[in-house]
Tab-separated table of C-alpha atoms and ligand atoms in Angstrom:
chain	number	residue	atom	x	y	z
A	1288	MET	CA	-123.104	-4.369	-51.118
A	1289	SER	CA	-123.210	-5.565	-47.590
A	1290	ASN	CA	-126.392	-6.856	-46.118
A	1291	LYS	CA	-128.764	-4.390	-44.418
A	1292	ILE	CA	-129.452	-5.312	-40.801
A	1293	ALA	CA	-132.357	-4.409	-38.528
A	1294	VAL	CA	-131.295	-4.704	-34.814
A	1295	VAL	CA	-134.368	-5.514	-32.581
A	1296	ILE	CA	-133.775	-5.177	-28.915
A	1297	LEU	CA	-136.311	-6.769	-26.563
A	1298	ALA	CA	-136.712	-4.321	-23.667
A	1299	ALA	CA	-140.427	-4.449	-22.762
A	1300	GLY	CA	-140.167	-6.677	-19.695
A	1301	LYS	CA	-140.638	-5.483	-16.227
A	1302	GLY	CA	-137.638	-7.003	-14.439
A	1303	THR	CA	-139.694	-7.974	-11.451
A	1304	ARG	CA	-136.992	-10.087	-9.957
A	1305	LEU	CA	-134.498	-7.134	-9.725
A	1306	LYS	CA	-136.790	-5.651	-6.946
A	1307	MET	CA	-135.850	-2.191	-7.957
A	1308	ASP	CA	-138.221	0.593	-8.814
A	1309	ILE	CA	-136.848	1.126	-12.306
A	1310	PRO	CA	-137.345	-0.770	-15.601
A	1311	LYS	CA	-134.762	-3.509	-16.134
A	1312	PRO	CA	-132.959	-1.932	-19.109
A	1313	LEU	CA	-132.086	0.973	-16.837
A	1314	ALA	CA	-130.696	-1.065	-13.943
A	1315	PRO	CA	-127.319	0.422	-12.949
A	1316	LEU	CA	-124.051	-1.288	-14.002
A	1317	HIS	CA	-120.906	0.651	-12.988
A	1318	ASN	CA	-121.637	4.237	-14.015
A	1319	ARG	CA	-124.124	3.470	-16.799
A	1320	VAL	CA	-127.206	1.350	-17.171
A	1321	LEU	CA	-127.635	-2.155	-18.694
A	1322	LEU	CA	-129.046	-0.908	-21.939
A	1323	ASP	CA	-126.084	1.379	-22.582
A	1324	TYR	CA	-123.719	-1.589	-22.852
A	1325	VAL	CA	-126.088	-3.373	-25.271
A	1326	LEU	CA	-126.370	-0.146	-27.377
A	1327	GLU	CA	-122.575	0.231	-27.364
A	1328	ALA	CA	-122.231	-3.247	-28.798
A	1329	VAL	CA	-124.771	-2.854	-31.506
A	1330	ASP	CA	-123.853	0.740	-32.522
A	1331	GLY	CA	-122.835	0.687	-36.198
A	1332	LEU	CA	-124.203	-2.731	-36.940
A	1333	GLY	CA	-127.544	-1.690	-38.215
A	1334	ASP	CA	-130.686	0.267	-37.618
A	1335	ILE	CA	-131.762	0.015	-34.028
A	1336	HIS	CA	-135.299	-0.736	-32.965
A	1337	LEU	CA	-136.178	-0.922	-29.305
A	1338	ILE	CA	-139.265	-2.936	-28.172
A	1339	THR	CA	-140.407	-1.061	-25.006
A	1340	GLY	CA	-143.329	-1.783	-22.758
A	1341	HIS	CA	-142.897	-1.217	-18.905
A	1342	GLN	CA	-142.221	2.426	-18.205
A	1343	ASN	CA	-141.514	2.919	-21.882
A	1344	GLU	CA	-141.260	6.702	-21.570
A	1345	VAL	CA	-138.477	6.451	-19.107
A	1346	VAL	CA	-136.508	3.901	-21.166
A	1347	GLU	CA	-137.064	6.005	-24.365
A	1348	GLY	CA	-136.079	9.188	-22.422
A	1349	HIS	CA	-132.791	7.710	-21.470
A	1350	VAL	CA	-131.883	6.595	-24.945
A	1351	ASN	CA	-132.792	9.916	-26.457
A	1352	THR	CA	-130.654	11.718	-23.810
A	1353	VAL	CA	-127.629	9.461	-23.676
A	1354	TRP	CA	-127.613	8.132	-27.252
A	1355	PRO	CA	-129.064	11.115	-29.275
A	1356	SER	CA	-127.158	10.327	-32.452
A	1357	LEU	CA	-128.133	6.621	-32.578
A	1358	GLY	CA	-131.542	7.290	-34.265
A	1359	ALA	CA	-133.194	4.425	-32.360
A	1360	LYS	CA	-136.808	3.707	-33.246
A	1361	TYR	CA	-139.238	2.633	-30.567
A	1362	ILE	CA	-141.932	0.043	-30.920
A	1363	LEU	CA	-144.422	-0.142	-27.998
A	1364	GLN	CA	-145.471	-3.563	-26.868
A	1365	LYS	CA	-148.358	-2.730	-24.682
A	1366	GLU	CA	-148.929	-6.228	-23.301
A	1367	GLN	CA	-145.972	-8.516	-22.908
A	1368	LEU	CA	-147.181	-11.866	-24.311
A	1369	GLY	CA	-143.713	-13.260	-24.895
A	1370	THR	CA	-140.659	-12.805	-26.982
A	1371	GLY	CA	-142.414	-14.102	-30.074
A	1372	HIS	CA	-145.216	-11.597	-29.545
A	1373	ALA	CA	-142.613	-8.776	-29.128
A	1374	VAL	CA	-141.148	-9.652	-32.572
A	1375	ARG	CA	-144.647	-9.857	-34.064
A	1376	THR	CA	-145.486	-6.474	-32.715
A	1377	TYR	CA	-142.218	-5.191	-34.300
A	1378	PHE	CA	-143.416	-6.478	-37.757
A	1379	GLU	CA	-146.925	-5.237	-37.327
A	1380	SER	CA	-146.000	-1.740	-36.359
A	1381	ASN	CA	-143.005	-1.035	-38.596
A	1382	GLU	CA	-143.661	-1.088	-42.366
A	1383	GLN	CA	-140.061	-0.762	-43.114
A	1384	ALA	CA	-139.210	-4.096	-41.321
A	1385	ASP	CA	-139.270	-5.973	-44.676
A	1386	ASP	CA	-136.529	-3.647	-46.061
A	1387	TYR	CA	-133.762	-5.297	-44.170
A	1388	ASP	CA	-131.904	-8.421	-45.391
A	1389	TYR	CA	-131.256	-9.610	-41.854
A	1390	THR	CA	-132.992	-9.077	-38.576
A	1391	LEU	CA	-130.900	-9.460	-35.526
A	1392	VAL	CA	-132.766	-10.061	-32.273
A	1393	MET	CA	-131.385	-9.702	-28.802
A	1394	CYS	CA	-132.338	-8.911	-25.127
A	1395	ALA	CA	-131.687	-5.718	-23.262
A	1396	ASP	CA	-130.347	-7.645	-20.241
A	1397	THR	CA	-127.036	-9.158	-21.552
A	1398	PRO	CA	-124.671	-6.233	-21.111
A	1399	LEU	CA	-121.512	-8.215	-21.548
A	1400	LEU	CA	-122.048	-8.867	-25.238
A	1401	THR	CA	-119.498	-7.287	-27.545
A	1402	LYS	CA	-119.316	-6.224	-31.102
A	1403	GLU	CA	-116.954	-9.058	-31.876
A	1404	ILE	CA	-119.555	-11.633	-30.703
A	1405	LEU	CA	-122.272	-10.012	-32.883
A	1406	LEU	CA	-119.938	-9.951	-35.953
A	1407	GLU	CA	-119.071	-13.544	-35.388
A	1408	LEU	CA	-122.823	-14.356	-35.516
A	1409	LYS	CA	-123.200	-12.278	-38.734
A	1410	ASP	CA	-120.327	-14.247	-40.289
A	1411	GLU	CA	-122.093	-17.477	-39.535
A	1412	MET	CA	-125.152	-16.066	-41.284
A	1413	GLU	CA	-123.129	-15.210	-44.452
A	1414	LYS	CA	-122.413	-18.973	-44.732
A	1415	GLY	CA	-125.992	-19.524	-45.874
A	1416	PRO	CA	-128.531	-20.544	-43.228
A	1417	ASP	CA	-131.842	-18.918	-42.814
A	1418	ALA	CA	-131.237	-18.254	-39.143
A	1419	VAL	CA	-128.501	-18.651	-36.520
A	1420	ALA	CA	-128.967	-18.730	-32.693
A	1421	ALA	CA	-126.080	-18.075	-30.412
A	1422	THR	CA	-125.673	-20.883	-27.909
A	1423	PHE	CA	-123.249	-21.798	-25.113
A	1424	GLU	CA	-122.785	-24.651	-22.648
A	1425	GLU	CA	-123.888	-24.262	-19.032
A	1426	GLN	CA	-123.169	-26.910	-16.410
A	1427	VAL	CA	-126.319	-25.859	-14.407
A	1428	PRO	CA	-128.564	-25.006	-17.328
A	1429	PHE	CA	-131.679	-24.253	-15.211
A	1430	GLY	CA	-133.908	-21.569	-16.540
A	1431	TYR	CA	-132.417	-21.500	-20.098
A	1432	GLY	CA	-134.090	-22.842	-23.318
A	1433	ARG	CA	-132.252	-26.079	-24.186
A	1434	ILE	CA	-130.937	-26.801	-27.717
A	1435	ILE	CA	-132.254	-29.940	-29.160
A	1436	ARG	CA	-130.045	-30.595	-32.243
A	1437	ALA	CA	-131.594	-32.535	-35.118
A	1438	GLU	CA	-130.083	-33.787	-38.338
A	1439	HIS	CA	-130.553	-30.491	-40.182
A	1440	GLY	CA	-131.885	-27.913	-37.891
A	1441	PHE	CA	-132.680	-27.798	-34.205
A	1442	THR	CA	-135.429	-26.825	-31.857
A	1443	ILE	CA	-135.415	-24.844	-28.501
A	1444	VAL	CA	-137.445	-26.199	-25.555
A	1445	GLU	CA	-138.037	-23.817	-22.621
A	1446	GLU	CA	-137.233	-25.000	-19.060
A	1447	LYS	CA	-141.026	-25.126	-18.211
A	1448	ASP	CA	-141.910	-27.302	-21.156
A	1449	ALA	CA	-138.824	-29.609	-21.187
A	1450	SER	CA	-138.987	-33.329	-20.285
A	1451	ASP	CA	-136.596	-34.547	-17.536
A	1452	GLU	CA	-134.371	-36.010	-20.249
A	1453	GLU	CA	-134.224	-32.617	-22.164
A	1454	ARG	CA	-133.469	-30.692	-18.981
A	1455	LEU	CA	-130.160	-32.670	-18.819
A	1456	ILE	CA	-128.993	-30.920	-22.022
A	1457	LYS	CA	-126.245	-28.448	-21.346
A	1458	GLU	CA	-126.268	-26.525	-24.583
A	1459	VAL	CA	-128.580	-23.516	-24.033
A	1460	ASN	CA	-130.076	-20.608	-25.925
A	1461	SER	CA	-128.374	-17.234	-25.261
A	1462	GLY	CA	-131.254	-15.150	-26.531
A	1463	LEU	CA	-129.228	-13.703	-29.306
A	1464	TYR	CA	-130.185	-14.537	-32.909
A	1465	ILE	CA	-129.932	-13.360	-36.474
A	1466	PHE	CA	-132.551	-14.256	-39.104
A	1467	LYS	CA	-133.094	-13.756	-42.762
A	1468	THR	CA	-135.870	-11.224	-42.384
A	1469	GLN	CA	-138.132	-13.242	-44.759
A	1470	TYR	CA	-137.644	-16.433	-42.766
A	1471	LEU	CA	-138.472	-14.686	-39.462
A	1472	LYS	CA	-141.536	-12.971	-40.891
A	1473	ASN	CA	-142.788	-16.244	-42.385
A	1474	HIS	CA	-142.524	-18.122	-39.138
A	1475	ILE	CA	-143.362	-15.463	-36.448
A	1476	PHE	CA	-146.941	-15.395	-37.369
A	1477	ASN	CA	-147.312	-19.181	-37.320
A	1478	ILE	CA	-146.244	-19.793	-33.808
A	1479	ASP	CA	-148.785	-20.289	-31.034
A	1480	SER	CA	-148.932	-19.899	-27.242
A	1481	ASN	CA	-149.753	-23.538	-26.515
A	1482	ASN	CA	-147.047	-23.928	-23.809
A	1483	LYS	CA	-146.690	-23.989	-20.031
A	1484	ALA	CA	-146.162	-20.289	-19.878
A	1485	GLY	CA	-149.057	-19.453	-22.282
A	1486	GLU	CA	-146.551	-17.130	-24.158
A	1487	PHE	CA	-145.615	-16.713	-27.792
A	1488	TYR	CA	-141.981	-17.930	-27.820
A	1489	LEU	CA	-139.623	-16.458	-30.361
A	1490	THR	CA	-137.660	-19.675	-30.016
A	1491	ASP	CA	-140.431	-21.621	-31.686
A	1492	THR	CA	-139.272	-20.194	-35.031
A	1493	PHE	CA	-136.462	-22.637	-35.033
A	1494	LYS	CA	-137.394	-26.002	-36.598
A	1495	GLU	CA	-135.741	-29.309	-36.778
A	1496	ASP	CA	-136.127	-29.552	-40.539
A	1497	ALA	CA	-135.258	-26.001	-41.385
A	1498	ASN	CA	-132.028	-24.488	-42.722
A	1499	VAL	CA	-131.178	-22.976	-39.272
A	1500	LYS	CA	-127.967	-23.301	-37.193
A	1501	ALA	CA	-127.038	-23.280	-33.590
A	1502	HIS	CA	-123.724	-21.582	-33.228
A	1503	LEU	CA	-121.872	-22.645	-30.095
A	1504	TYR	CA	-119.673	-19.990	-28.425
A	1505	ALA	CA	-116.893	-21.306	-26.215
A	1506	ASP	CA	-116.905	-18.424	-23.711
A	1507	LYS	CA	-120.246	-18.207	-22.038
A	1508	SER	CA	-119.351	-15.100	-19.968
A	1509	TYR	CA	-120.351	-12.829	-22.801
A	1510	PHE	CA	-124.002	-14.038	-22.520
A	1511	MET	CA	-124.442	-13.532	-18.852
A	1512	GLY	CA	-127.945	-12.155	-18.298
A	1513	VAL	CA	-129.199	-9.988	-15.488
A	1514	ASN	CA	-132.420	-10.976	-13.850
A	1515	ASP	CA	-131.836	-10.273	-10.176
A	1516	LEU	CA	-129.291	-8.358	-7.980
A	1517	TYR	CA	-127.083	-11.405	-7.557
A	1518	GLN	CA	-126.649	-11.658	-11.391
A	1519	LEU	CA	-126.222	-7.951	-11.637
A	1520	ALA	CA	-123.274	-8.164	-9.087
A	1521	ARG	CA	-121.784	-11.133	-10.901
A	1522	THR	CA	-122.065	-9.309	-14.220
A	1523	GLU	CA	-120.246	-6.288	-12.767
A	1524	ARG	CA	-117.481	-8.469	-11.426
A	1525	ASN	CA	-117.224	-10.135	-14.853
A	1526	LEU	CA	-116.962	-6.773	-16.612
A	1527	ILE	CA	-114.198	-5.787	-14.220
A	1528	GLN	CA	-112.366	-9.137	-14.559
A	1529	ARG	CA	-112.398	-8.914	-18.358
A	1530	ASN	CA	-110.907	-5.448	-18.196
A	1531	ILE	CA	-108.273	-6.380	-15.487
A	1532	LYS	CA	-107.148	-9.276	-17.586
A	1533	ASN	CA	-106.539	-6.955	-20.536
A	1534	LEU	CA	-104.641	-4.641	-18.326
A	1535	LEU	CA	-102.449	-7.353	-16.834
A	1536	ILE	CA	-101.563	-8.738	-20.161
A	1537	SER	CA	-100.690	-5.132	-21.332
A	1538	GLY	CA	-98.115	-4.774	-18.450
A	1539	VAL	CA	-100.060	-3.176	-15.535
A	1540	ARG	CA	-99.335	-4.860	-12.142
A	1541	ILE	CA	-102.504	-5.453	-10.289
A	1542	LEU	CA	-101.614	-7.089	-7.071
A	1543	ASP	CA	-104.906	-8.700	-6.207
A	1544	PRO	CA	-107.211	-8.864	-9.259
A	1545	SER	CA	-110.209	-10.228	-7.312
A	1546	HIS	CA	-110.248	-7.313	-4.922
A	1547	THR	CA	-109.600	-4.387	-7.315
A	1548	TYR	CA	-112.315	-2.451	-9.089
A	1549	ILE	CA	-110.902	-1.020	-12.287
A	1550	HIS	CA	-113.122	0.024	-15.219
A	1551	ALA	CA	-110.559	2.332	-16.860
A	1552	LYS	CA	-109.144	0.900	-20.084
A	1553	GLU	CA	-106.114	3.128	-20.297
A	1554	ILE	CA	-103.380	2.434	-17.680
A	1555	GLY	CA	-99.731	2.637	-18.790
A	1556	ILE	CA	-97.093	-0.065	-18.542
A	1557	GLY	CA	-95.281	-0.427	-15.235
A	1558	SER	CA	-98.104	1.002	-13.082
A	1559	VAL	CA	-98.784	-0.849	-9.889
A	1560	ILE	CA	-102.318	-0.961	-8.470
A	1561	TYR	CA	-102.848	-2.209	-4.852
A	1562	PRO	CA	-106.047	-3.961	-3.675
A	1563	ASN	CA	-109.313	-2.152	-3.019
A	1564	VAL	CA	-108.662	0.548	-5.539
A	1565	HIS	CA	-111.696	1.890	-7.512
A	1566	ILE	CA	-110.995	3.458	-10.910
A	1567	ASP	CA	-113.987	4.394	-13.152
A	1568	VAL	CA	-114.147	4.000	-16.885
A	1569	ASN	CA	-113.620	7.744	-17.567
A	1570	SER	CA	-110.245	7.866	-15.917
A	1571	LYS	CA	-106.910	7.565	-17.582
A	1572	ILE	CA	-103.707	6.510	-15.806
A	1573	GLY	CA	-100.161	6.990	-17.133
A	1574	SER	CA	-97.248	4.584	-16.941
A	1575	ASN	CA	-95.231	3.873	-13.782
A	1576	VAL	CA	-97.933	5.244	-11.570
A	1577	THR	CA	-98.444	3.740	-8.072
A	1578	ILE	CA	-101.928	3.644	-6.581
A	1579	GLU	CA	-102.046	2.484	-2.968
A	1580	PRO	CA	-105.035	0.682	-1.314
A	1581	GLY	CA	-108.446	2.331	-0.826
A	1582	CYS	CA	-108.097	5.036	-3.499
A	1583	PHE	CA	-111.184	6.195	-5.466
A	1584	ILE	CA	-110.382	7.769	-8.785
A	1585	THR	CA	-113.241	9.070	-10.938
A	1586	ASN	CA	-113.144	10.908	-14.297
A	1587	SER	CA	-109.582	11.906	-13.680
A	1588	LYS	CA	-106.244	11.818	-15.380
A	1589	ILE	CA	-103.161	10.713	-13.498
A	1590	GLU	CA	-100.012	11.229	-15.467
A	1591	ASP	CA	-96.761	9.152	-15.572
A	1592	GLY	CA	-94.889	8.425	-12.412
A	1593	ALA	CA	-97.408	9.810	-9.958
A	1594	VAL	CA	-97.714	8.132	-6.582
A	1595	ILE	CA	-101.328	8.132	-5.034
A	1596	LYS	CA	-101.019	7.084	-1.486
A	1597	ALA	CA	-103.583	5.051	0.464
A	1598	ASN	CA	-107.198	6.232	0.894
A	1599	THR	CA	-106.970	9.201	-1.476
A	1600	TYR	CA	-110.138	10.314	-3.202
A	1601	ILE	CA	-109.838	11.979	-6.589
A	1602	THR	CA	-112.753	13.308	-8.800
A	1603	ASP	CA	-112.782	15.226	-12.120
A	1604	SER	CA	-109.200	16.248	-11.742
A	1605	VAL	CA	-105.812	16.165	-13.397
A	1606	VAL	CA	-102.604	14.974	-11.613
A	1607	GLY	CA	-99.293	15.808	-13.281
A	1608	LYS	CA	-96.194	13.769	-13.716
A	1609	ASN	CA	-94.379	12.535	-10.624
A	1610	VAL	CA	-96.801	14.098	-8.266
A	1611	LYS	CA	-97.129	12.593	-4.911
A	1612	ILE	CA	-100.542	12.697	-3.248
A	1613	GLY	CA	-101.802	11.419	0.157
A	1614	PRO	CA	-102.330	9.317	2.109
A	1615	MET	CA	-105.898	10.442	2.749
A	1616	ALA	CA	-105.972	13.439	0.411
A	1617	HIS	CA	-109.012	14.696	-1.400
A	1618	LEU	CA	-108.999	16.186	-4.872
A	1619	ARG	CA	-112.448	17.508	-5.575
A	1620	PRO	CA	-113.789	18.472	-9.108
A	1621	GLY	CA	-111.638	20.879	-11.113
A	1622	SER	CA	-108.262	20.412	-9.470
A	1623	GLU	CA	-105.125	20.338	-11.532
A	1624	ILE	CA	-101.800	19.492	-9.889
A	1625	GLY	CA	-98.724	20.386	-11.796
A	1626	ASP	CA	-95.705	18.008	-12.411
A	1627	GLY	CA	-93.558	17.176	-9.468
A	1628	SER	CA	-95.816	18.741	-6.813
A	1629	LYS	CA	-96.679	17.111	-3.462
A	1630	LEU	CA	-99.808	17.042	-1.501
A	1631	GLY	CA	-99.657	15.363	1.951
A	1632	ASN	CA	-102.155	13.864	4.339
A	1633	PHE	CA	-105.494	15.550	4.978
A	1634	VAL	CA	-105.097	18.116	2.113
A	1635	GLU	CA	-108.323	18.937	0.338
A	1636	ILE	CA	-108.225	20.729	-3.026
A	1637	LYS	CA	-111.238	22.027	-4.827
A	1638	LYS	CA	-111.473	23.778	-8.232
A	1639	SER	CA	-107.876	24.924	-7.978
A	1640	VAL	CA	-104.731	24.936	-10.110
A	1641	VAL	CA	-101.465	24.045	-8.455
A	1642	GLY	CA	-98.270	24.687	-10.317
A	1643	GLU	CA	-95.103	22.545	-10.577
A	1644	ASN	CA	-92.866	21.474	-7.710
A	1645	THR	CA	-95.219	23.013	-5.148
A	1646	SER	CA	-95.647	21.489	-1.822
A	1647	ILE	CA	-98.753	21.352	0.387
A	1648	SER	CA	-97.736	18.739	2.762
A	1649	HIS	CA	-100.110	18.639	5.631
A	1650	LEU	CA	-103.728	19.387	6.659
A	1651	SER	CA	-104.834	22.102	4.350
A	1652	TYR	CA	-107.716	23.372	2.239
A	1653	LEU	CA	-107.349	25.003	-1.103
A	1654	GLY	CA	-110.545	26.130	-2.870
A	1655	ASP	CA	-110.941	28.292	-5.919
A	1656	ALA	CA	-107.192	28.927	-5.880
A	1657	GLU	CA	-104.386	29.456	-8.271
A	1658	VAL	CA	-101.031	28.543	-6.792
A	1659	GLY	CA	-97.867	28.973	-8.778
A	1660	ASN	CA	-94.674	26.850	-9.175
A	1661	ASP	CA	-92.161	26.214	-6.364
A	1662	VAL	CA	-94.544	27.415	-3.686
A	1663	ASN	CA	-94.198	26.045	-0.209
A	1664	ILE	CA	-97.415	25.966	1.848
A	1665	GLY	CA	-96.931	24.946	5.516
A	1666	CYS	CA	-99.193	22.860	7.681
A	1667	GLY	CA	-102.790	23.912	8.329
A	1668	PHE	CA	-103.284	26.485	5.541
A	1669	ILE	CA	-106.912	27.512	4.641
A	1670	THR	CA	-108.327	29.505	1.748
A	1671	CYS	CA	-111.402	31.271	3.187
A	1672	ASN	CA	-113.087	31.198	-0.229
A	1673	TYR	CA	-116.725	31.503	0.711
A	1674	ASP	CA	-118.335	34.493	2.303
A	1675	GLY	CA	-121.786	32.803	2.837
A	1676	ALA	CA	-123.049	33.951	-0.536
A	1677	ASN	CA	-120.305	33.811	-3.136
A	1678	LYS	CA	-117.035	31.930	-3.754
A	1679	HIS	CA	-113.886	34.005	-4.220
A	1680	LYS	CA	-110.496	33.396	-5.626
A	1681	THR	CA	-107.046	33.163	-3.970
A	1682	ILE	CA	-103.926	33.642	-6.114
A	1683	ILE	CA	-100.481	32.777	-4.818
A	1684	GLY	CA	-97.433	33.585	-7.065
A	1685	ASP	CA	-94.388	31.477	-7.939
A	1686	GLY	CA	-91.844	30.888	-5.217
A	1687	SER	CA	-93.888	32.218	-2.418
A	1688	PHE	CA	-93.581	30.750	1.121
A	1689	ILE	CA	-96.706	30.514	3.182
A	1690	GLY	CA	-96.174	29.629	6.828
A	1691	SER	CA	-98.192	27.134	8.823
A	1692	ASP	CA	-101.633	27.975	10.332
A	1693	THR	CA	-102.276	30.702	7.830
A	1694	GLN	CA	-105.645	31.799	6.313
A	1695	MET	CA	-106.232	33.774	3.195
A	1696	ILE	CA	-109.485	35.731	3.068
A	1697	ALA	CA	-110.407	35.636	-0.624
A	1698	PRO	CA	-110.544	37.414	-3.036
A	1699	ILE	CA	-106.865	37.974	-2.495
A	1700	ASN	CA	-103.769	38.017	-4.797
A	1701	ILE	CA	-100.381	37.123	-3.212
A	1702	GLY	CA	-97.573	37.967	-5.486
A	1703	LYS	CA	-94.479	36.139	-6.416
A	1704	GLU	CA	-91.699	35.382	-3.868
A	1705	CYS	CA	-93.823	36.545	-0.917
A	1706	TYR	CA	-93.363	35.480	2.571
A	1707	VAL	CA	-96.252	35.008	4.883
A	1708	ALA	CA	-95.306	34.247	8.547
A	1709	SER	CA	-96.987	31.514	10.427
A	1710	GLY	CA	-100.307	32.083	12.172
A	1711	SER	CA	-101.350	34.925	9.876
A	1712	THR	CA	-104.742	35.756	8.667
A	1713	ILE	CA	-104.281	37.727	5.454
A	1714	ASN	CA	-107.009	39.868	4.035
A	1715	LYS	CA	-105.131	42.141	1.705
A	1716	SER	CA	-103.289	41.395	-1.509
A	1717	MET	CA	-99.526	41.384	-1.440
A	1718	VAL	CA	-97.158	42.720	-4.096
A	1719	ASP	CA	-94.311	40.593	-5.335
A	1720	GLY	CA	-91.557	39.988	-2.877
A	1721	SER	CA	-93.467	41.353	0.134
A	1722	PHE	CA	-93.712	40.009	3.605
A	1723	ALA	CA	-96.746	39.695	5.920
A	1724	VAL	CA	-97.165	38.652	9.493
A	1725	ALA	CA	-100.107	37.881	11.652
A	1726	ARG	CA	-103.657	39.253	11.266
A	1727	GLY	CA	-103.018	41.219	8.089
A	1728	ARG	CA	-100.282	43.523	9.323
A	1729	GLN	CA	-98.175	43.921	6.262
A	1730	THR	CA	-95.060	45.640	4.977
A	1731	THR	CA	-92.846	45.582	1.971
A	1732	LYS	CA	-89.400	44.036	2.130
A	1733	GLU	CA	-87.913	47.546	2.183
A	1734	GLY	CA	-90.121	48.603	5.057
A	1735	MET	CA	-89.162	45.479	6.882
A	1736	ALA	CA	-85.537	46.265	6.332
A	1737	LYS	CA	-85.909	49.753	7.705
A	1738	ARG	CA	-87.576	48.660	10.934
A	1739	PHE	CA	-84.877	46.142	11.337
A	1740	ILE	CA	-82.147	48.889	11.034
A	1741	LYS	CA	-84.033	51.162	13.499
A	1742	LYS	CA	-84.010	48.425	16.072
A	1743	LYS	CA	-80.345	47.825	15.550
A	1744	ASP	CA	-79.577	51.572	15.820
A	1745	LYS	CA	-81.307	51.763	19.241
A	1746	LYS	CA	-78.894	49.267	20.689
B	666	UD1	C1	-135.414	-16.400	-23.150
B	666	UD1	C2	-135.519	-17.519	-24.078
B	666	UD1	C3	-134.633	-18.692	-23.588
B	666	UD1	C4	-133.178	-18.194	-23.429
B	666	UD1	C5	-133.179	-16.952	-22.425
B	666	UD1	C6	-131.825	-16.456	-22.431
B	666	UD1	C7	-137.718	-17.324	-25.060
B	666	UD1	C8	-139.158	-18.057	-25.140
B	666	UD1	N1	-136.892	-17.974	-24.210
B	666	UD1	O1	-136.024	-16.853	-21.920
B	666	UD1	O2	-134.663	-19.781	-24.559
B	666	UD1	O3	-132.442	-19.311	-22.820
B	666	UD1	O4	-134.079	-16.002	-22.966
B	666	UD1	O5	-131.746	-15.388	-21.442
B	666	UD1	O6	-137.536	-16.435	-25.784
B	666	UD1	N2	-139.479	-9.406	-23.612
B	666	UD1	C9	-140.269	-8.457	-24.279
B	666	UD1	N3	-141.540	-8.751	-24.491
B	666	UD1	C10	-142.140	-9.863	-23.969
B	666	UD1	C11	-141.354	-10.807	-23.330
B	666	UD1	C12	-140.054	-10.522	-23.138
B	666	UD1	O7	-139.712	-7.507	-24.716
B	666	UD1	O8	-143.394	-10.026	-24.192
B	666	UD1	C13	-138.035	-9.166	-23.360
B	666	UD1	C14	-137.700	-9.059	-21.896
B	666	UD1	O9	-137.726	-7.762	-21.354
B	666	UD1	C15	-136.283	-9.599	-21.927
B	666	UD1	C16	-136.215	-10.562	-23.045
B	666	UD1	O10	-137.394	-10.232	-23.878
B	666	UD1	O11	-135.286	-8.550	-22.175
B	666	UD1	C17	-136.263	-11.974	-22.680
B	666	UD1	O12	-137.438	-12.344	-21.987
B	666	UD1	P1	-137.489	-13.277	-20.777
B	666	UD1	O13	-138.885	-13.414	-20.287
B	666	UD1	O14	-136.544	-12.861	-19.731
B	666	UD1	O15	-137.044	-14.607	-21.403
B	666	UD1	P2	-136.370	-15.807	-20.684
B	666	UD1	O16	-137.431	-16.571	-19.814
B	666	UD1	O17	-135.133	-15.365	-20.030
B	667	CA	CA1	-134.032	-13.346	-19.250
């Protein structure tokens, strides 16, 4: 039987230094909040207990909404008297706390921690100590608790309480620990607050003569904490760098990694990403895709071979294989572009489906439309989809040709293989194969032919 773990996340602090009007666990990092990254890392490891305090309802509300299946338990620490006090509160207000073999304690403000780091800590624990603290080396250790190694165990001395000599120590406490529950319980009620901060320090549960271990991690980037907006920005850069490194190694060409903002994890081999491109974590990019500078891609799928030219903005959309888009095109939510189609500069598409090998090359707006395959739409086309109260649909069938500077007054259904002459405002549906010319004057192909013959007869 594997050991039962209680995960205790300290999230009661105010986060004053962030200078934001929100509790620190909810500080934004990419499209989520700090706490989400921590919860993702601990998910599946054990039963989750969140120590909340400042704006606890807001923090709990977030977890209940975003992580409904996590079953997180909340422990309110009304007054924040230190990390040791937080863990005391946990034991005092949770009768089941004793049921766990291990208690893992961590902070809500280290979003770069991964499951692998946590499992490594657990592995150290399985080797027999009563507690393990995760440590790393920091060249400028200011602010961190320093690790004072002794013959058997070790102690942690906080910045405020350290002597000048102790302050030179570069091995620091990350704030992540795992304890045998009984060891933690035995010691947490014996610590005092006789220190410079007047707080109960969780770190005082580590003793130089105890069976405790400081486990030194080689890569400190996983433990980067967020206390202010500078550290938040650095953390985001780190999150991106880690992802970009994985992408580069997997075969994606990212021309200037330090000026590219990619959170997406799935990008196919052979794709080329230019600088200043933003791709969020919910997007998926196929192989051999080219994305030129200045593109924003959010919650979208770009399939193999597509070329997204400079300064194109794509949100909640799907772009098919070998599609060419932009420069300066805008795909708004709900757009689907079929394989081989082409959208040129200043083309805006909203909630519309475009078929395969269709071309909308210049200065057009398509809203609430369904455009078939092999359609050619000239320059300056507009769907007039909104009547001031409601949105209406425009349908254009396969193989139709829509001349430049044309408007369609929706709702309207243009059949297959229709021909609309340039400069027309069309307000009536057209049957397959029909022809229309300016301001809604329409005729069938046959009617057109008759007129043509009459004219010829007159001559
Ligand atoms: C703590 C460690 C320090 C370590 C550092 C790593 C102690 C005494 N010190 O210092 O050795 O190097 O983390 O970042 O633990 N919290 C509560 N209730 C409280 C106090 C704090 O929930 O009463 C929470 C905070 O919201 C925060 C976390 O505990 O998420 C850490 O508290 P903080 O005051 O930031 O500790 P540090 O001074 O950073
Ligand atoms: Ca901190």
